Amino acid sequence: EVANLLDEVESGESLTEKQQKFHEKTKTRDLAMMTLLLGTGIRVSECVGLNLGDVDLTEQSIHIHRKGGKEATVYFSDEVTRHLEHYLEERKGAGIDPAEEPALFLSLRGKRIAVRSVEYLVKKYAAIVTPKKKITPHKLRSSYGSALYAKTNDIYLVADILGHNDVNITRKFYAAIEEERRKSVKKIDIV
């Protein structure tokens, strides 16, 4: 589903005619934003709060401001880097002075994109890919956390990366994965 979602963001072929007109203008930004959300597990508020100076493509990291005023550095993959590079090139060519508007992600009006706009964006693309599921930006965060936990089996690492103050919060969200692991014991034939 994640791959299908990103394919739809990239192609826009299932969008309405009106949506496709906007898609041509926002495709690079939308793809960079979606891969960043899916590839880091950051909150939407953290994403829209990013400034150009918070991105380090060499280190493949972003400096984010978390809930409660905490700050963190979050790392991302080559794929996220590639999409951010394309978006930053396009943003540079838009003629918007970074000193005037330092926000990383901009609306069509050239201002910092709003949380509601990102929520709508996710909903728009997700409705095409998974019409029966209600996909939200928080579900994207959850997907990242689940994938990270499945790969590392380290609840403390997941809690740290997602910015949870208490590992029990993380456990609550990923308890279903643990339950599936416990059930997998049924498949092991020891006797």
PDB file of C-alpha atoms in Angstrom:
ATOM      1  CA  GLU A   1       0.000   0.000   0.000  1.00  0.00           C
ATOM      2  CA  VAL A   2       2.862   2.389   0.790  1.00  0.00           C
ATOM      3  CA  ALA A   3       4.432   1.766  -2.619  1.00  0.00           C
ATOM      4  CA  ASN A   4       1.055   2.256  -4.325  1.00  0.00           C
ATOM      5  CA  LEU A   5       0.515   5.478  -2.400  1.00  0.00           C
ATOM      6  CA  LEU A   6       3.873   6.887  -3.504  1.00  0.00           C
ATOM      7  CA  ASP A   7       3.241   5.735  -7.088  1.00  0.00           C
ATOM      8  CA  GLU A   8      -0.062   7.622  -7.078  1.00  0.00           C
ATOM      9  CA  VAL A   9       1.580  10.753  -5.670  1.00  0.00           C
ATOM     10  CA  GLU A  10       4.179  10.537  -8.425  1.00  0.00           C
ATOM     11  CA  SER A  11       1.850   9.799 -11.344  1.00  0.00           C
ATOM     12  CA  GLY A  12      -1.411  11.433 -10.293  1.00  0.00           C
ATOM     13  CA  GLU A  13      -3.127   9.444 -13.019  1.00  0.00           C
ATOM     14  CA  SER A  14      -6.180   8.523 -10.937  1.00  0.00           C
ATOM     15  CA  LEU A  15      -6.849  12.093  -9.830  1.00  0.00           C
ATOM     16  CA  THR A  16      -9.759  14.082 -11.233  1.00  0.00           C
ATOM     17  CA  GLU A  17      -9.051  16.443 -14.108  1.00  0.00           C
ATOM     18  CA  LYS A  18      -9.130  19.440 -11.759  1.00  0.00           C
ATOM     19  CA  GLN A  19      -6.824  17.699  -9.244  1.00  0.00           C
ATOM     20  CA  GLN A  20      -4.390  16.809 -12.051  1.00  0.00           C
ATOM     21  CA  LYS A  21      -3.938  20.492 -12.911  1.00  0.00           C
ATOM     22  CA  PHE A  22      -2.818  21.197  -9.351  1.00  0.00           C
ATOM     23  CA  HIS A  23      -0.847  17.955  -9.264  1.00  0.00           C
ATOM     24  CA  GLU A  24       1.450  19.206 -12.023  1.00  0.00           C
ATOM     25  CA  LYS A  25       2.365  22.179  -9.817  1.00  0.00           C
ATOM     26  CA  THR A  26       2.719  20.253  -6.547  1.00  0.00           C
ATOM     27  CA  LYS A  27       3.891  16.765  -7.537  1.00  0.00           C
ATOM     28  CA  THR A  28       7.547  17.221  -6.568  1.00  0.00           C
ATOM     29  CA  ARG A  29       6.658  18.835  -3.240  1.00  0.00           C
ATOM     30  CA  ASP A  30       3.980  16.224  -2.457  1.00  0.00           C
ATOM     31  CA  LEU A  31       6.338  13.356  -3.227  1.00  0.00           C
ATOM     32  CA  ALA A  32       9.133  14.855  -1.097  1.00  0.00           C
ATOM     33  CA  MET A  33       6.723  15.453   1.770  1.00  0.00           C
ATOM     34  CA  MET A  34       5.142  11.986   1.612  1.00  0.00           C
ATOM     35  CA  THR A  35       8.475  10.174   1.410  1.00  0.00           C
ATOM     36  CA  LEU A  36       9.762  12.283   4.308  1.00  0.00           C
ATOM     37  CA  LEU A  37       6.701  11.454   6.441  1.00  0.00           C
ATOM     38  CA  LEU A  38       6.878   7.761   5.533  1.00  0.00           C
ATOM     39  CA  GLY A  39      10.668   7.586   5.788  1.00  0.00           C
ATOM     40  CA  THR A  40      11.090   9.258   9.173  1.00  0.00           C
ATOM     41  CA  GLY A  41       7.864   8.832  11.132  1.00  0.00           C
ATOM     42  CA  ILE A  42       7.791  12.529  12.040  1.00  0.00           C
ATOM     43  CA  ARG A  43       4.542  14.193  13.053  1.00  0.00           C
ATOM     44  CA  VAL A  44       2.753  16.465  10.570  1.00  0.00           C
ATOM     45  CA  SER A  45       3.387  19.450  12.837  1.00  0.00           C
ATOM     46  CA  GLU A  46       7.104  18.605  12.817  1.00  0.00           C
ATOM     47  CA  CYS A  47       7.043  18.336   9.026  1.00  0.00           C
ATOM     48  CA  VAL A  48       5.348  21.676   8.394  1.00  0.00           C
ATOM     49  CA  GLY A  49       7.576  23.298  11.016  1.00  0.00           C
ATOM     50  CA  LEU A  50      10.733  22.416   9.078  1.00  0.00           C
ATOM     51  CA  ASN A  51      12.787  25.260   7.666  1.00  0.00           C
ATOM     52  CA  LEU A  52      15.332  25.024   4.865  1.00  0.00           C
ATOM     53  CA  GLY A  53      18.138  25.288   7.415  1.00  0.00           C
ATOM     54  CA  ASP A  54      16.833  22.204   9.236  1.00  0.00           C
ATOM     55  CA  VAL A  55      17.682  19.918   6.304  1.00  0.00           C
ATOM     56  CA  ASP A  56      21.142  18.415   5.905  1.00  0.00           C
ATOM     57  CA  LEU A  57      21.278  16.331   2.729  1.00  0.00           C
ATOM     58  CA  THR A  58      24.930  15.400   3.291  1.00  0.00           C
ATOM     59  CA  GLU A  59      24.153  13.832   6.677  1.00  0.00           C
ATOM     60  CA  GLN A  60      20.715  12.734   5.420  1.00  0.00           C
ATOM     61  CA  SER A  61      19.048  14.288   8.426  1.00  0.00           C
ATOM     62  CA  ILE A  62      16.561  16.873   9.580  1.00  0.00           C
ATOM     63  CA  HIS A  63      16.566  18.895  12.766  1.00  0.00           C
ATOM     64  CA  ILE A  64      13.050  18.908  14.195  1.00  0.00           C
ATOM     65  CA  HIS A  65      11.235  20.609  17.038  1.00  0.00           C
ATOM     66  CA  ARG A  66       9.221  18.036  18.970  1.00  0.00           C
ATOM     67  CA  LYS A  67       6.264  18.373  21.287  1.00  0.00           C
ATOM     68  CA  GLY A  68       7.174  20.009  24.563  1.00  0.00           C
ATOM     69  CA  GLY A  69       9.925  22.113  23.011  1.00  0.00           C
ATOM     70  CA  LYS A  70      12.390  19.258  22.633  1.00  0.00           C
ATOM     71  CA  GLU A  71      14.663  19.106  19.617  1.00  0.00           C
ATOM     72  CA  ALA A  72      15.956  16.066  17.776  1.00  0.00           C
ATOM     73  CA  THR A  73      17.892  15.008  14.719  1.00  0.00           C
ATOM     74  CA  VAL A  74      16.138  12.421  12.573  1.00  0.00           C
ATOM     75  CA  TYR A  75      17.881  10.512   9.791  1.00  0.00           C
ATOM     76  CA  PHE A  76      16.466   9.337   6.483  1.00  0.00           C
ATOM     77  CA  SER A  77      17.205   7.064   3.539  1.00  0.00           C
ATOM     78  CA  ASP A  78      18.661   7.651   0.078  1.00  0.00           C
ATOM     79  CA  GLU A  79      15.159   7.626  -1.415  1.00  0.00           C
ATOM     80  CA  VAL A  80      14.004  10.448   0.847  1.00  0.00           C
ATOM     81  CA  THR A  81      17.219  12.326   0.027  1.00  0.00           C
ATOM     82  CA  ARG A  82      16.586  11.987  -3.699  1.00  0.00           C
ATOM     83  CA  HIS A  83      13.044  13.369  -3.459  1.00  0.00           C
ATOM     84  CA  LEU A  84      14.121  16.209  -1.176  1.00  0.00           C
ATOM     85  CA  GLU A  85      16.917  17.143  -3.616  1.00  0.00           C
ATOM     86  CA  HIS A  86      14.432  17.335  -6.502  1.00  0.00           C
ATOM     87  CA  TYR A  87      12.033  19.406  -4.442  1.00  0.00           C
ATOM     88  CA  LEU A  88      14.751  21.790  -3.225  1.00  0.00           C
ATOM     89  CA  GLU A  89      15.896  22.366  -6.813  1.00  0.00           C
ATOM     90  CA  GLU A  90      12.326  23.163  -7.815  1.00  0.00           C
ATOM     91  CA  ARG A  91      11.802  25.384  -4.772  1.00  0.00           C
ATOM     92  CA  LYS A  92      14.979  27.319  -5.626  1.00  0.00           C
ATOM     93  CA  GLY A  93      13.629  27.959  -9.129  1.00  0.00           C
ATOM     94  CA  ALA A  94      10.314  29.278  -7.774  1.00  0.00           C
ATOM     95  CA  GLY A  95      11.940  32.621  -6.953  1.00  0.00           C
ATOM     96  CA  ILE A  96      10.865  32.700  -3.317  1.00  0.00           C
ATOM     97  CA  ASP A  97      13.518  34.277  -1.137  1.00  0.00           C
ATOM     98  CA  PRO A  98      14.462  31.881   1.693  1.00  0.00           C
ATOM     99  CA  ALA A  99      15.101  34.887   3.938  1.00  0.00           C
ATOM    100  CA  GLU A 100      11.474  35.989   3.417  1.00  0.00           C
ATOM    101  CA  GLU A 101       9.987  32.485   3.699  1.00  0.00           C
ATOM    102  CA  PRO A 102      12.332  29.972   5.339  1.00  0.00           C
ATOM    103  CA  ALA A 103       9.761  27.128   5.408  1.00  0.00           C
ATOM    104  CA  LEU A 104      10.833  23.920   3.693  1.00  0.00           C
ATOM    105  CA  PHE A 105       7.402  23.036   2.334  1.00  0.00           C
ATOM    106  CA  LEU A 106       5.394  25.781   0.705  1.00  0.00           C
ATOM    107  CA  SER A 107       1.776  26.137  -0.343  1.00  0.00           C
ATOM    108  CA  LEU A 108       0.886  27.270  -3.860  1.00  0.00           C
ATOM    109  CA  ARG A 109       0.783  30.806  -2.429  1.00  0.00           C
ATOM    110  CA  GLY A 110       4.457  30.573  -1.490  1.00  0.00           C
ATOM    111  CA  LYS A 111       3.833  30.446   2.264  1.00  0.00           C
ATOM    112  CA  ARG A 112       4.483  27.700   4.845  1.00  0.00           C
ATOM    113  CA  ILE A 113       2.104  24.822   4.180  1.00  0.00           C
ATOM    114  CA  ALA A 114      -0.498  24.235   6.904  1.00  0.00           C
ATOM    115  CA  VAL A 115      -1.093  21.034   8.869  1.00  0.00           C
ATOM    116  CA  ARG A 116      -4.644  20.852   7.448  1.00  0.00           C
ATOM    117  CA  SER A 117      -3.281  21.045   3.913  1.00  0.00           C
ATOM    118  CA  VAL A 118      -0.974  18.084   4.561  1.00  0.00           C
ATOM    119  CA  GLU A 119      -3.852  16.138   6.125  1.00  0.00           C
ATOM    120  CA  TYR A 120      -5.966  16.838   3.042  1.00  0.00           C
ATOM    121  CA  LEU A 121      -3.102  15.863   0.741  1.00  0.00           C
ATOM    122  CA  VAL A 122      -2.657  12.474   2.464  1.00  0.00           C
ATOM    123  CA  LYS A 123      -6.414  11.896   2.419  1.00  0.00           C
ATOM    124  CA  LYS A 124      -6.656  12.768  -1.290  1.00  0.00           C
ATOM    125  CA  TYR A 125      -3.999  10.285  -2.402  1.00  0.00           C
ATOM    126  CA  ALA A 126      -4.924   7.578   0.127  1.00  0.00           C
ATOM    127  CA  ALA A 127      -8.586   7.630  -0.946  1.00  0.00           C
ATOM    128  CA  ILE A 128      -7.465   6.538  -4.408  1.00  0.00           C
ATOM    129  CA  VAL A 129      -5.124   3.786  -3.235  1.00  0.00           C
ATOM    130  CA  THR A 130      -7.127   2.416  -0.286  1.00  0.00           C
ATOM    131  CA  PRO A 131     -10.692   3.731  -0.560  1.00  0.00           C
ATOM    132  CA  LYS A 132     -11.974   1.557   2.296  1.00  0.00           C
ATOM    133  CA  LYS A 133      -9.289   2.576   4.784  1.00  0.00           C
ATOM    134  CA  LYS A 134      -9.049   5.938   6.479  1.00  0.00           C
ATOM    135  CA  ILE A 135      -5.385   6.850   6.033  1.00  0.00           C
ATOM    136  CA  THR A 136      -4.138   9.875   7.946  1.00  0.00           C
ATOM    137  CA  PRO A 137      -0.672  11.357   8.412  1.00  0.00           C
ATOM    138  CA  HIS A 138      -0.606   9.655  11.819  1.00  0.00           C
ATOM    139  CA  LYS A 139      -1.165   6.292  10.094  1.00  0.00           C
ATOM    140  CA  LEU A 140       1.919   7.025   7.980  1.00  0.00           C
ATOM    141  CA  ARG A 141       3.826   7.647  11.224  1.00  0.00           C
ATOM    142  CA  SER A 142       2.464   4.382  12.597  1.00  0.00           C
ATOM    143  CA  SER A 143       3.485   2.518   9.439  1.00  0.00           C
ATOM    144  CA  TYR A 144       7.028   3.781   9.850  1.00  0.00           C
ATOM    145  CA  GLY A 145       7.098   2.801  13.523  1.00  0.00           C
ATOM    146  CA  SER A 146       5.747  -0.670  12.726  1.00  0.00           C
ATOM    147  CA  ALA A 147       8.271  -1.245   9.956  1.00  0.00           C
ATOM    148  CA  LEU A 148      11.126  -0.020  12.139  1.00  0.00           C
ATOM    149  CA  TYR A 149      10.068  -2.234  15.024  1.00  0.00           C
ATOM    150  CA  ALA A 150       9.647  -5.253  12.739  1.00  0.00           C
ATOM    151  CA  LYS A 151      13.184  -4.713  11.392  1.00  0.00           C
ATOM    152  CA  THR A 152      14.988  -3.898  14.625  1.00  0.00           C
ATOM    153  CA  ASN A 153      12.853  -5.529  17.326  1.00  0.00           C
ATOM    154  CA  ASP A 154      14.064  -2.647  19.515  1.00  0.00           C
ATOM    155  CA  ILE A 155      11.156  -0.873  21.214  1.00  0.00           C
ATOM    156  CA  TYR A 156      13.528   1.639  22.831  1.00  0.00           C
ATOM    157  CA  LEU A 157      14.949   2.687  19.459  1.00  0.00           C
ATOM    158  CA  VAL A 158      11.431   3.087  18.029  1.00  0.00           C
ATOM    159  CA  ALA A 159      10.362   5.134  21.069  1.00  0.00           C
ATOM    160  CA  ASP A 160      13.421   7.362  20.704  1.00  0.00           C
ATOM    161  CA  ILE A 161      13.036   7.916  16.967  1.00  0.00           C
ATOM    162  CA  LEU A 162       9.307   8.636  17.233  1.00  0.00           C
ATOM    163  CA  GLY A 163       9.931  11.015  20.118  1.00  0.00           C
ATOM    164  CA  HIS A 164       7.819   9.181  22.681  1.00  0.00           C
ATOM    165  CA  ASN A 165       8.682  10.263  26.230  1.00  0.00           C
ATOM    166  CA  ASP A 166       7.711   6.892  27.656  1.00  0.00           C
ATOM    167  CA  VAL A 167       8.466   3.516  26.068  1.00  0.00           C
ATOM    168  CA  ASN A 168       5.067   2.300  27.322  1.00  0.00           C
ATOM    169  CA  ILE A 169       3.394   4.661  24.854  1.00  0.00           C
ATOM    170  CA  THR A 170       5.347   2.958  22.097  1.00  0.00           C
ATOM    171  CA  ARG A 171       4.535  -0.497  23.473  1.00  0.00           C
ATOM    172  CA  LYS A 172       0.831   0.342  23.416  1.00  0.00           C
ATOM    173  CA  PHE A 173       0.970   1.226  19.724  1.00  0.00           C
ATOM    174  CA  TYR A 174       3.053  -1.751  18.696  1.00  0.00           C
ATOM    175  CA  ALA A 175       1.536  -4.384  20.991  1.00  0.00           C
ATOM    176  CA  ALA A 176      -0.271  -5.902  18.000  1.00  0.00           C
ATOM    177  CA  ILE A 177       3.065  -6.673  16.374  1.00  0.00           C
ATOM    178  CA  GLU A 178       4.242  -8.357  19.563  1.00  0.00           C
ATOM    179  CA  GLU A 179       1.047 -10.421  19.659  1.00  0.00           C
ATOM    180  CA  GLU A 180       1.652 -11.547  16.067  1.00  0.00           C
ATOM    181  CA  ARG A 181       5.185 -12.571  17.004  1.00  0.00           C
ATOM    182  CA  ARG A 182       3.893 -14.608  19.934  1.00  0.00           C
ATOM    183  CA  LYS A 183       1.334 -16.284  17.658  1.00  0.00           C
ATOM    184  CA  SER A 184       4.097 -17.206  15.212  1.00  0.00           C
ATOM    185  CA  VAL A 185       5.308 -19.729  17.780  1.00  0.00           C
ATOM    186  CA  LYS A 186       2.412 -21.954  16.647  1.00  0.00           C
ATOM    187  CA  LYS A 187       4.243 -22.501  13.374  1.00  0.00           C
ATOM    188  CA  ILE A 188       7.408 -23.794  15.014  1.00  0.00           C
ATOM    189  CA  ASP A 189       7.456 -27.576  15.115  1.00  0.00           C
ATOM    190  CA  ILE A 190       9.805 -28.626  17.891  1.00  0.00           C
ATOM    191  CA  VAL A 191       8.484 -32.175  18.579  1.00  0.00           C
TER     192      VAL A 191
END
